[in-house]
Coordinates of C-alpha atoms and ligand atoms in Angstrom, one line a residue:
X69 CA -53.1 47.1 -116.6
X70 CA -53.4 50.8 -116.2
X71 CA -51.1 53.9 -117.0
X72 CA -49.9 55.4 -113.2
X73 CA -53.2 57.5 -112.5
X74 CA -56.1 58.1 -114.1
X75 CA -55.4 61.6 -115.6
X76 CA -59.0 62.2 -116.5
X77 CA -59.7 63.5 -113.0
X78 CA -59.1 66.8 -112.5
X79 CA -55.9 67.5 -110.0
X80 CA -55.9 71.4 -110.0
X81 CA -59.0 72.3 -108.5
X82 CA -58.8 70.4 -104.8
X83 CA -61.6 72.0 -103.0
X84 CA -65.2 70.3 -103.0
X85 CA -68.3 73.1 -102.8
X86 CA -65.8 75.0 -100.9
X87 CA -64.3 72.5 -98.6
X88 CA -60.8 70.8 -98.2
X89 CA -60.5 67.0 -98.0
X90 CA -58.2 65.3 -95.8
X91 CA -57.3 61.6 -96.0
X92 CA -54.7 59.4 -94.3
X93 CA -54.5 55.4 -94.7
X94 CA -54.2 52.3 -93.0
X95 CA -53.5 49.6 -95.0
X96 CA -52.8 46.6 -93.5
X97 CA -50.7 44.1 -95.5
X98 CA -51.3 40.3 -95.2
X99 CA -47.2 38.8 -95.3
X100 CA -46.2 36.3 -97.7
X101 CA -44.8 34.0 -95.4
X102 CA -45.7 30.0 -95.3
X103 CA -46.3 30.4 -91.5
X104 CA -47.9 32.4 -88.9
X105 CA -46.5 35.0 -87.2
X106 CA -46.1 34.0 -84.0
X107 CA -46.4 29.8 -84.7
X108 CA -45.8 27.3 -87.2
X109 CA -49.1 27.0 -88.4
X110 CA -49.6 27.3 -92.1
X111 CA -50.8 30.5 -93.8
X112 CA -52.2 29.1 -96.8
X113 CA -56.1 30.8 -98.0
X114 CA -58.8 28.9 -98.3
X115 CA -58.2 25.7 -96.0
X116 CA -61.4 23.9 -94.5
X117 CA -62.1 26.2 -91.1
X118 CA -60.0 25.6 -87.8
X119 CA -57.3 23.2 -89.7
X120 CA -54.8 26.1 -89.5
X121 CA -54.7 26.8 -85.9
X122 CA -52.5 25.4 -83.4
X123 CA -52.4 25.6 -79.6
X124 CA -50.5 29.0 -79.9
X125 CA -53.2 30.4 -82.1
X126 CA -55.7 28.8 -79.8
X127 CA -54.5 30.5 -77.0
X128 CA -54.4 27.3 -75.2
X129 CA -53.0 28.1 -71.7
X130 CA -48.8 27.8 -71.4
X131 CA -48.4 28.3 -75.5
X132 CA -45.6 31.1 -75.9
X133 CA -45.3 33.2 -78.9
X134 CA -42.3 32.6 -81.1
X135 CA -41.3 35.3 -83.9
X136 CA -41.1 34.2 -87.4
X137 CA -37.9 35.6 -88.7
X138 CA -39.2 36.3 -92.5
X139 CA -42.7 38.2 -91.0
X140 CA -39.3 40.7 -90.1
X141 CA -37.5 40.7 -93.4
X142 CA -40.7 41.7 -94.7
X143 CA -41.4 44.6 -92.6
X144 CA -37.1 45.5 -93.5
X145 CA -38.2 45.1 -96.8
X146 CA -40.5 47.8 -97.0
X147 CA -39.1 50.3 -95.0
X148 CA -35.8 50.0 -97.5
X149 CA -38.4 50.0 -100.3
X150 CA -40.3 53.5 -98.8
X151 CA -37.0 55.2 -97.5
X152 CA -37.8 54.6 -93.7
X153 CA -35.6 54.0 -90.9
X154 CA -35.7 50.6 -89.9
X155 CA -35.7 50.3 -85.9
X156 CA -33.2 48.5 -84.4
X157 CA -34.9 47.7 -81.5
X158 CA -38.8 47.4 -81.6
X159 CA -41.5 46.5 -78.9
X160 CA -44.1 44.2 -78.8
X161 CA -47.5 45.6 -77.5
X162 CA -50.5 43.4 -76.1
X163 CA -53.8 45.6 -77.5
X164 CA -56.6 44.2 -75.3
X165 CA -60.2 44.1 -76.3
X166 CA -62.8 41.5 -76.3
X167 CA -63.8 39.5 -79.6
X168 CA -65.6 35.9 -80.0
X169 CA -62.7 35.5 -83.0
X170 CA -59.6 36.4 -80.6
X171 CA -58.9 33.8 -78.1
X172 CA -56.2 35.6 -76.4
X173 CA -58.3 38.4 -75.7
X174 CA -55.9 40.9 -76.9
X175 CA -53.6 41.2 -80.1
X176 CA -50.4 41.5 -80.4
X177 CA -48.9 44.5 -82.1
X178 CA -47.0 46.9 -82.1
X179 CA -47.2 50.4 -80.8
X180 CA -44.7 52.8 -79.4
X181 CA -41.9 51.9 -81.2
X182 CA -42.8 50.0 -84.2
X183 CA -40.2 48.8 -86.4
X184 CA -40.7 50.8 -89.5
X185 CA -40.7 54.3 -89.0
X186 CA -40.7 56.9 -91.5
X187 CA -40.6 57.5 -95.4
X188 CA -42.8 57.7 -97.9
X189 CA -44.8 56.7 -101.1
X190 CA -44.3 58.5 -103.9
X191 CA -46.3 58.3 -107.2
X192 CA -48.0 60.3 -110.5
X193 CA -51.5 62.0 -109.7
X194 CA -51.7 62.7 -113.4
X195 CA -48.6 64.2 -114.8
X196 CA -48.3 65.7 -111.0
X197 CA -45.1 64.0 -108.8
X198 CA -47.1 63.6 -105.5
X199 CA -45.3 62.4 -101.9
X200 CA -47.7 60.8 -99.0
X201 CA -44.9 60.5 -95.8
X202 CA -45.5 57.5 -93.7
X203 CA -45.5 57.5 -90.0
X204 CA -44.6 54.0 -89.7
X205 CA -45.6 50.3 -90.4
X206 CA -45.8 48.2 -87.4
X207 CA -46.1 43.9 -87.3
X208 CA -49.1 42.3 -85.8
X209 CA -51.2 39.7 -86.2
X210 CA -54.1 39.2 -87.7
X211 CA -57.8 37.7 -85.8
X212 CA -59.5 34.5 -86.8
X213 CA -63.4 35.4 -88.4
X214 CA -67.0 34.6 -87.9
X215 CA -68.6 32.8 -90.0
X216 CA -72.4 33.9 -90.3
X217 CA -74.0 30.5 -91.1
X218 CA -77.6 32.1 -91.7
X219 CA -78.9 28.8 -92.9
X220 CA -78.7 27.2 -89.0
X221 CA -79.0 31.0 -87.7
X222 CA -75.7 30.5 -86.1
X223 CA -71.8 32.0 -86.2
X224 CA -69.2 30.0 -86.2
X225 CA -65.8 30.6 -85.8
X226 CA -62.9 29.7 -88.3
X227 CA -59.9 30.3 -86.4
X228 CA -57.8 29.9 -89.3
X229 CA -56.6 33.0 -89.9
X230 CA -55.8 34.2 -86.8
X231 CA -52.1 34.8 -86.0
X232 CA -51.2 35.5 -89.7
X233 CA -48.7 38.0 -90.1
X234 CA -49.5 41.6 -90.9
X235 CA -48.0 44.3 -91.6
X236 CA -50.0 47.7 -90.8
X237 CA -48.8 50.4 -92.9
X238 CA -50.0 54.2 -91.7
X239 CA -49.3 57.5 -93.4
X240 CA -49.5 61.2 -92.5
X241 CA -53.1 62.5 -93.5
X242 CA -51.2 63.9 -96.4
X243 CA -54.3 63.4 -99.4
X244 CA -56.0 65.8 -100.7
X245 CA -58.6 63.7 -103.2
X246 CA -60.3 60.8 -103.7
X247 CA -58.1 60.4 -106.7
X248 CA -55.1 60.9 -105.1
X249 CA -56.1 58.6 -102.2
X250 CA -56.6 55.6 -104.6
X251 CA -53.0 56.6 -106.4
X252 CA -51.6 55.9 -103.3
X253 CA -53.3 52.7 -102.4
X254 CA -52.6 51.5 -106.0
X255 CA -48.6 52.9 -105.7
X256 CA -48.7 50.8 -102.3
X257 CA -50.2 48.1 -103.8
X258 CA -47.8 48.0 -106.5
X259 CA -44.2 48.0 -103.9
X260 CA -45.9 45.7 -101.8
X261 CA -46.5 43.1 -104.5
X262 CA -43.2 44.1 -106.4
X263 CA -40.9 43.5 -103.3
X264 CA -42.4 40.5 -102.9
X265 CA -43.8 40.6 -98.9
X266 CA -47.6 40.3 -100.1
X267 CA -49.6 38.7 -102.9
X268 CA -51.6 41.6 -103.1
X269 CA -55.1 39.8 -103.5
X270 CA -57.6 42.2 -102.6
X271 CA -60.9 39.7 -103.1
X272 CA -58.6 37.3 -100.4
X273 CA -57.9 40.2 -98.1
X274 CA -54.7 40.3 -98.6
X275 CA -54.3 44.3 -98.9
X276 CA -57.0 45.8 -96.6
X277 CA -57.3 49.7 -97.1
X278 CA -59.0 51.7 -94.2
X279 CA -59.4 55.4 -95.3
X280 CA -59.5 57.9 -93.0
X281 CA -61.5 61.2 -94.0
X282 CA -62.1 64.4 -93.0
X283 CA -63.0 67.9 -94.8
X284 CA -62.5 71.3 -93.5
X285 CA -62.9 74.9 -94.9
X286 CA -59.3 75.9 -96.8
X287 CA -56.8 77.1 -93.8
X288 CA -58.9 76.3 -91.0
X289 CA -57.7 72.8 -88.6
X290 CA -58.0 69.5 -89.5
X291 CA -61.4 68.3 -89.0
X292 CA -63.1 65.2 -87.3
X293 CA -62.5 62.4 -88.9
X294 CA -64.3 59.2 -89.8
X295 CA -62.5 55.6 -91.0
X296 CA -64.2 53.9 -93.5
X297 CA -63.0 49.9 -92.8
X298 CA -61.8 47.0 -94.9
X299 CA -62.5 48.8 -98.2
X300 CA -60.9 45.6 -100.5
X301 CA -61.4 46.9 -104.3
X302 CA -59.8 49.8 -105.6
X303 CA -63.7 50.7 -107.2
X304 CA -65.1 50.5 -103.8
X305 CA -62.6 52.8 -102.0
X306 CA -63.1 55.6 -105.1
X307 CA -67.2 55.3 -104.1
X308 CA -66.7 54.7 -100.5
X309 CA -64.6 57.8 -100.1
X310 CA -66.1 60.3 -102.8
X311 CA -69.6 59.2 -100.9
X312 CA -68.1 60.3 -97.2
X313 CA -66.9 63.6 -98.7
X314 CA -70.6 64.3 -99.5
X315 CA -71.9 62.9 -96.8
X316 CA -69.6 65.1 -94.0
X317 CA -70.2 68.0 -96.5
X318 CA -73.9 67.9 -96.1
X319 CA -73.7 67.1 -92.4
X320 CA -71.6 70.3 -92.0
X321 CA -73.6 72.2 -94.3
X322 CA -76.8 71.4 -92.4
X323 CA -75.3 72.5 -89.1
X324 CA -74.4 68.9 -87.5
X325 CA -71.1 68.5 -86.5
X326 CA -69.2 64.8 -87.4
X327 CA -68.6 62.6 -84.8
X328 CA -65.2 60.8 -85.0
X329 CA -66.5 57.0 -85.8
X330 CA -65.9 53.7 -87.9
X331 CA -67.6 53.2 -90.6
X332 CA -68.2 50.4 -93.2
X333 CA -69.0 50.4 -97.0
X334 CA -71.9 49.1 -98.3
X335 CA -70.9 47.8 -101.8
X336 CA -74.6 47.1 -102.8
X337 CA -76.1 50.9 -101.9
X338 CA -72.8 52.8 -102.3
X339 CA -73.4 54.0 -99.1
X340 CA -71.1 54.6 -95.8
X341 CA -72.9 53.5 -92.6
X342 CA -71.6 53.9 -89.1
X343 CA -70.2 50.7 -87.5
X344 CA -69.1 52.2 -84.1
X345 CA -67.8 55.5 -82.5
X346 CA -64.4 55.3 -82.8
X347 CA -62.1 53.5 -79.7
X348 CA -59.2 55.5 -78.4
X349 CA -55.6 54.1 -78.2
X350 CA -56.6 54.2 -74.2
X351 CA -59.5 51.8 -74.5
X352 CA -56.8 48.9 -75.5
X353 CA -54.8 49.4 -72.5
X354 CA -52.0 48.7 -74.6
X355 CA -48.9 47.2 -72.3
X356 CA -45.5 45.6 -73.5
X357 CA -45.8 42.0 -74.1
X358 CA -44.0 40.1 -71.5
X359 CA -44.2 37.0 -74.0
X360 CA -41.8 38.8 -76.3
X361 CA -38.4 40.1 -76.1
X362 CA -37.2 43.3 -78.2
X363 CA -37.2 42.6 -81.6
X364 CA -33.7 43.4 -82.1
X365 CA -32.4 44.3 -86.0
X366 CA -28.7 44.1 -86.3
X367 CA -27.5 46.8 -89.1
X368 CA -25.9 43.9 -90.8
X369 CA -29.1 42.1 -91.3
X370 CA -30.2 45.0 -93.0
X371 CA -27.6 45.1 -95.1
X372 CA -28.2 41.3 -96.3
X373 CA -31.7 42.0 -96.9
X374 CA -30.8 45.0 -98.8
X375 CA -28.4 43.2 -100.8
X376 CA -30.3 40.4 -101.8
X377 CA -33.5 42.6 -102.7
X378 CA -34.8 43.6 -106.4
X379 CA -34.3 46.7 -108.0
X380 CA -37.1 48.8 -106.6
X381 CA -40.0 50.3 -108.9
X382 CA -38.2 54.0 -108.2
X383 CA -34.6 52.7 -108.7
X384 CA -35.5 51.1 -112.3
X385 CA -37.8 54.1 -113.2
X386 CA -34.7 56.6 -112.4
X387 CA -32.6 54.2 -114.9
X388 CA -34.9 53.9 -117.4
X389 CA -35.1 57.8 -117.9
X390 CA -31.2 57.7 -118.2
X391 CA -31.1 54.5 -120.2
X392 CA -33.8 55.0 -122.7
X393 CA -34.2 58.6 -122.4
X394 CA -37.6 57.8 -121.5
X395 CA -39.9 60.9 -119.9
X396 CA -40.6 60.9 -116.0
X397 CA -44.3 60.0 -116.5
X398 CA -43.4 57.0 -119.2
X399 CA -40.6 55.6 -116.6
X400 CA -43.4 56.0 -113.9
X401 CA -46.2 53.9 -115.8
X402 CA -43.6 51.6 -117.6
X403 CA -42.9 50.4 -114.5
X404 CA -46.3 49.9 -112.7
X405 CA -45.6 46.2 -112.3
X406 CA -42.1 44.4 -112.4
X407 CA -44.1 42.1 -115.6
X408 CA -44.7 45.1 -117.2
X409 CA -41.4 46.5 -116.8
X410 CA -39.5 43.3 -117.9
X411 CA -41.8 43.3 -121.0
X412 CA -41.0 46.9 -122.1
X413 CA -36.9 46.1 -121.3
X414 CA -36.6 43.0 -123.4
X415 CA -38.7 44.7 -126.1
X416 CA -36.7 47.9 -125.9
X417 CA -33.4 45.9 -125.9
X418 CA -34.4 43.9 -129.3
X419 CA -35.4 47.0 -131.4
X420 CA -33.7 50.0 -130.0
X421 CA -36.5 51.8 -130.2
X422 CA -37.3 52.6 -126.4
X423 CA -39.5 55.3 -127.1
X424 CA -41.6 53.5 -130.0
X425 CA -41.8 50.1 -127.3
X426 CA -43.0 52.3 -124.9
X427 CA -46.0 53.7 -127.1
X428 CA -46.4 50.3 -128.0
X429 CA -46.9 49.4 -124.4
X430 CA -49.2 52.1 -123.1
X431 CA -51.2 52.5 -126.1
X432 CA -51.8 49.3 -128.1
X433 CA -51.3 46.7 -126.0
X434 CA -52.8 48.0 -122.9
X435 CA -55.5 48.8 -124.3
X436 CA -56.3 45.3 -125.5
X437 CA -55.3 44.3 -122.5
X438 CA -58.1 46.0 -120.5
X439 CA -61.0 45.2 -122.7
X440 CA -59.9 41.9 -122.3
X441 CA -59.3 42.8 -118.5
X442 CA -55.9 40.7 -118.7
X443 CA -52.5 41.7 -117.6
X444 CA -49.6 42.0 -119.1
X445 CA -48.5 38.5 -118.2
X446 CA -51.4 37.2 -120.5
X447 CA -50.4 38.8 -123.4
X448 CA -50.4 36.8 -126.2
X449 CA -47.6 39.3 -128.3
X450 CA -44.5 38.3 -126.6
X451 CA -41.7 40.7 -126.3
X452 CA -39.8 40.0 -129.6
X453 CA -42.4 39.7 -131.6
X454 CA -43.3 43.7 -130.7
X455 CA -39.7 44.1 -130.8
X456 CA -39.6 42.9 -134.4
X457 CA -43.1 44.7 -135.4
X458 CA -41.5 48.0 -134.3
X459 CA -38.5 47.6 -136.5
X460 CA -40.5 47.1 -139.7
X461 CA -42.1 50.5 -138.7
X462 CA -38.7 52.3 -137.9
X463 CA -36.8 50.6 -141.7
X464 CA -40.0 52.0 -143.2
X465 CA -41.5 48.6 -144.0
X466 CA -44.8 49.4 -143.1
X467 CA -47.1 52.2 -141.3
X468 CA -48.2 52.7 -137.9
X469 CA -51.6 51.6 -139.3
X470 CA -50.5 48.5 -141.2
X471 CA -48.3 48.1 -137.9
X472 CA -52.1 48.1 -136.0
X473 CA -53.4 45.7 -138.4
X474 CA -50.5 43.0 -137.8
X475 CA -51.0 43.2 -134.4
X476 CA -54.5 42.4 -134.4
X477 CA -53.4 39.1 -136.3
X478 CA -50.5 38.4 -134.3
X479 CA -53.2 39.0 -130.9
X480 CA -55.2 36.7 -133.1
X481 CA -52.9 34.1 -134.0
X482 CA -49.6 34.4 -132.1
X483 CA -47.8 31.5 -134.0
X484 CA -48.4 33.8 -137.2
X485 CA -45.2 36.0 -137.7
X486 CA -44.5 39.5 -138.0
X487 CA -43.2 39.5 -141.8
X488 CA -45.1 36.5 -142.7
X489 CA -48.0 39.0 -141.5
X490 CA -47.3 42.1 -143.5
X491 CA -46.6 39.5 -146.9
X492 CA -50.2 38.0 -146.5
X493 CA -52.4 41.0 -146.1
X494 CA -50.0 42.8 -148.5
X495 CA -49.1 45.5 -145.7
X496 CA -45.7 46.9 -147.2
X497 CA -45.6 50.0 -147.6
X498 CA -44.8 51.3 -151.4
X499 CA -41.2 52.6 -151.3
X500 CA -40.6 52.3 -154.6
X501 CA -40.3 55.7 -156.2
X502 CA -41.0 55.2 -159.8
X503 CA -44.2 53.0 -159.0
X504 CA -45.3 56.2 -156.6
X505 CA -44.6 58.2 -159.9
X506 CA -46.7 56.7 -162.0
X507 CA -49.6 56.9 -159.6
X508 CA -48.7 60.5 -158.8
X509 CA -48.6 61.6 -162.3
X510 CA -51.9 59.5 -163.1
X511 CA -53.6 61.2 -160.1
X512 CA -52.7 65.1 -161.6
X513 CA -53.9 64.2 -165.0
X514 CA -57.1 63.3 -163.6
X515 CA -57.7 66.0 -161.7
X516 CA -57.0 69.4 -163.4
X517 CA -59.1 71.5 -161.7
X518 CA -57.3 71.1 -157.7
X519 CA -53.5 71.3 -159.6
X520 CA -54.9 74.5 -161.3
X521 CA -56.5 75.3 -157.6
X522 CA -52.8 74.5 -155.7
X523 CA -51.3 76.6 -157.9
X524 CA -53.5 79.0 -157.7
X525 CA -52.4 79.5 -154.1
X526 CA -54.9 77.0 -152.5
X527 CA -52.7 74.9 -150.2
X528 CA -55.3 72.6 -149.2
X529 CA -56.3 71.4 -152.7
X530 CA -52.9 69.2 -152.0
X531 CA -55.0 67.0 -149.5
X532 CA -57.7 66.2 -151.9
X533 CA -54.0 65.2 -154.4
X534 CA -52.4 63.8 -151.7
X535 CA -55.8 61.0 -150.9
X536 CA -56.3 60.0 -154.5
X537 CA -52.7 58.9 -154.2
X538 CA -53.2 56.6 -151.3
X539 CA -56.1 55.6 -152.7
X540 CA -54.7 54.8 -155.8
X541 CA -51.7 53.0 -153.8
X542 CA -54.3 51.2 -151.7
X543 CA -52.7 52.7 -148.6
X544 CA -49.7 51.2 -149.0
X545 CA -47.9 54.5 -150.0
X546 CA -45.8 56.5 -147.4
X547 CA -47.6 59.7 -147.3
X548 CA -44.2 61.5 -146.0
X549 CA -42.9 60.5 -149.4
X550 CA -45.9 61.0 -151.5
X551 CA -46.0 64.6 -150.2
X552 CA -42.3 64.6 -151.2
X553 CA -43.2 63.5 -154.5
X554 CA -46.2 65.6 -155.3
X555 CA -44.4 69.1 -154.1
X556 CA -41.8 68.1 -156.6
X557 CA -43.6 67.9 -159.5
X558 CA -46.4 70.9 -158.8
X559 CA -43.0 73.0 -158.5
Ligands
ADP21 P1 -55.5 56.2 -84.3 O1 -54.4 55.8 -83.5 O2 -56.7 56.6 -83.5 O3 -55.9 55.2 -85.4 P2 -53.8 58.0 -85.8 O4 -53.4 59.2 -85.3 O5 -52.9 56.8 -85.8 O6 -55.2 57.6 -85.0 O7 -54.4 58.2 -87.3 C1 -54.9 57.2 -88.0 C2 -54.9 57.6 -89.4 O8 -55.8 58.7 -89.6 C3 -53.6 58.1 -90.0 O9 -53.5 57.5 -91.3 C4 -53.8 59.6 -90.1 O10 -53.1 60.1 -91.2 C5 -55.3 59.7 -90.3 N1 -55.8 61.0 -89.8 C6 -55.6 61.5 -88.6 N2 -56.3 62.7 -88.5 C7 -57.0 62.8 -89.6 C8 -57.9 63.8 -90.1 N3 -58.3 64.9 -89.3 N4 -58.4 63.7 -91.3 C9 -58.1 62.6 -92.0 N5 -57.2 61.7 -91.7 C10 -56.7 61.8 -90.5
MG22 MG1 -54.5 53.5 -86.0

């Protein structure tokens, strides 16, 4: 669980020794759908190889391809969820090229008129609103893979995969930052899995990122570009990409130009390595498929979809602002998941204290939530019970720090309850006035010299009054009040 950006990095200063990054994504999205784009064959990850492939993923001669209706909702999906314009009539496209793990010798996909056109991802860089505009996300499916059995020194082929839906999701090379680049991919990431069209596993390739980078001086045209492929961890794509800046930097710098190319990522030296110079849309000799009809969208299946879809992260962030007077960045990271979200409105709704739950959320509990690098749906402090800790805070009960202490034992021991809690490690704060007294009045006859000091005109010999007290309360007295108390009887 993280807060919406990482606001550490530095967002002001953009240029790099002098020079302006660009950076556009491809992502392509693997579909949550049970079966294959274009056939019935299951979808399911991990299956023994080639027991997911039928004759149409075989590409076994007279096999036709047949749409899978909910491959389309979940391309409608997002472009309602980004603010695109959803096509009403899209093309299939036959890209052509020649792979051992494509048995059709070309893939189908989309290309001049995709059906998702448009929009944009919007997200915190920071406490900075930023906007990356799509160009469009497009269906297609996806290849089958070699299998590199080093052992026999052969490759096999699994063609398990091939044919599973995809949804390839481009934007404008809007990015300015490594930083901002992974904000994006993470915002994606987020819609995709909230809405429900992917599961978002990045190990599984489920969400494939390709970044495309380029860096030029400030005001002069956008410079060659190179794609850095498949980049599966959020980690890898911060080092993949702040390693290409460097790289094209020193290139430059040492007078070679960059050549437009595809690279990959080497995890293990942190390195970017060039795969292949980069094919032009020409070299598919893309053509409508003649397999396929128009995908036609009818407004009114739009509408269905839009009706029977979730309130968007955007949508619920704009409420909670309204709601629970919550500030733009709180809305923004209190809905970074739909877990998190439903967490912070169940607590919010059992205390009233919105703001407090929030805190809660983003400070506490996601922070003992990373270290135990668990999400929010692991957390062993359920809604009410936070609900019920904040309330003892708010009616005075007990401290924020006693309030820190009973959640360690309620992380602990989650069966153990809140007030049972604060009884047992004697937690409650003192708000008993006439027990403060005593202590207070104890406290300035034993020390003379800083009452003589306050009055004197030293305010800070109060602090040195105002710790014996707490001390002598053993924490457990409200300092607000004992401040009260103290300025009361030094006059
Ligand atoms: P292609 O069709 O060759 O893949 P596109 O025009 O579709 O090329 O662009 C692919 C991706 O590269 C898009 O995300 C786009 O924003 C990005 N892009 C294009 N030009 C640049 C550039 N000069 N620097 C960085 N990214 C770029
Ligand atoms: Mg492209």
């Amino acid at each position: 669980m993280s807060t919406p950006a990482d606001t550490s990095i530095t967002t002001k200063s953009l240029l790099v020794r002098g020079y302006e990054v660009v950076i556009g994504f491809e992502t392509h999205a693997q579909l949550a759908t049970q079966s294959k784009i274009f056939s019935r064959a299951a979808t399911a990850f991990g299956a023994e190889p080639n027991t997911q492939a039928c004759a149409v993923d075989l590409a076994l001669p007279g096999t036709l391809p047949v749409m899978n209706k909910g491959a389309v909702e979940c391309a409608i999906k997002l472009g309602l969820a980004l603010g695109s314009t959803i096509a009403p009539r899209s093309i299939f496209a036959r890209k052509n090229y020649f792979y051992p793990d494509l048995p059709k010798g070309y893939q189908i996909s989309q290309f001049e008129i995709p059906v998702v056109q448009g929009g944009s991802v919007e997200f915190y860089l920071g406490d900075e609103k930023k906007s990356v505009r799509l160009v469009r996300a497009h269906l297609e499916e996806d290849a089958g893979k070699s299998l590199h059995e080093d052992f026999i020194g052969q490759t096999g082929i699994d063609l398990n995969r091939a044919g599973t839906p995809l949804l390839e999701i481009v934007t404008e090379p809007d990015m300015r930052s490594t930083a901002e680049a992974v904000a994006y991919a993470r915002e994606l990431h987020k819609i995709v899995t909230w809405i429900g069209i992917c599961d978002g596993n990045m190990q599984e390739g489920s969400f494939r990122c390709d970044a495309n980078v380029s860096v030029r001086k400030p005001g002069a045209p956008l410079g060659t570009r190179r794609e850095i492929k498949n980049l599966n961890s959020f980690k890898f794509m911060q080092q993949a990409i702040d390693f290409e800046i460097r790289w094209q930097i020193d290139e430059i710098e040492d007078g070679r130009a960059i050549q437009q190319a595809t690279v990959l990522f080497n995890p293990d030296t942190g390195e970017t390595r060039a795969m292949r110079s980069k094919e032009d849309a020409a070299d598919y000799r893309y053509f409508p498929d003649p397999d396929l009809p128009p995908l036609v969208v009818a407004p009114e299946w739009v509408q269905q979809v839009r009706a029977a879809m979730t309130e968007l992260p955007r949508v619920m962030a704009a409420r909670f602002i309204t709601a629970y007077d919550l500030s733009d960045y709180d809305a923004s990271a209190l809905t970074q998941s739909r877990e998190v979200a439903s967490y912070f409105e169940a607590a919010a709704k059992a205390c009233g204290q919105a703001k407090l739950v929030g805190n809660w959320i983003m400070g506490e509990i996601s922070r003992r939530l990373n270290t135990a690098e668990q999400d929010i749906s692991a957390c062993p402090v359920k809604p009410a019970q936070l609900a019920q800790l904040i309330g003892r805070i708010h009616d005075g009960t007990i401290s924020n720090n006693a309030a820190r202490q009973v959640m360690d034992a309620l992380w602990a021991d989650p069966q153990s309850g809140v007030d049972a809690v604060i009884e047992a490690k004697g937690l409650r704060q003192m708000n008993d006035s006439s027990a403060l007294e005593k202590i207070v009045d104890a406290v300035l006859a034993a020390n003379p010299k800083n009452v003589a000091e306050y009055r004197g005109g030293n305010a800070k010999a109060l602090n040195a009054l105002v710790g014996q007290i707490m001390k002598g309360s053993q924490g457990k007295a409200n300092p607000q009040q004992v401040n009260e108390v103290l300025r009361q009887k030094l006059g």
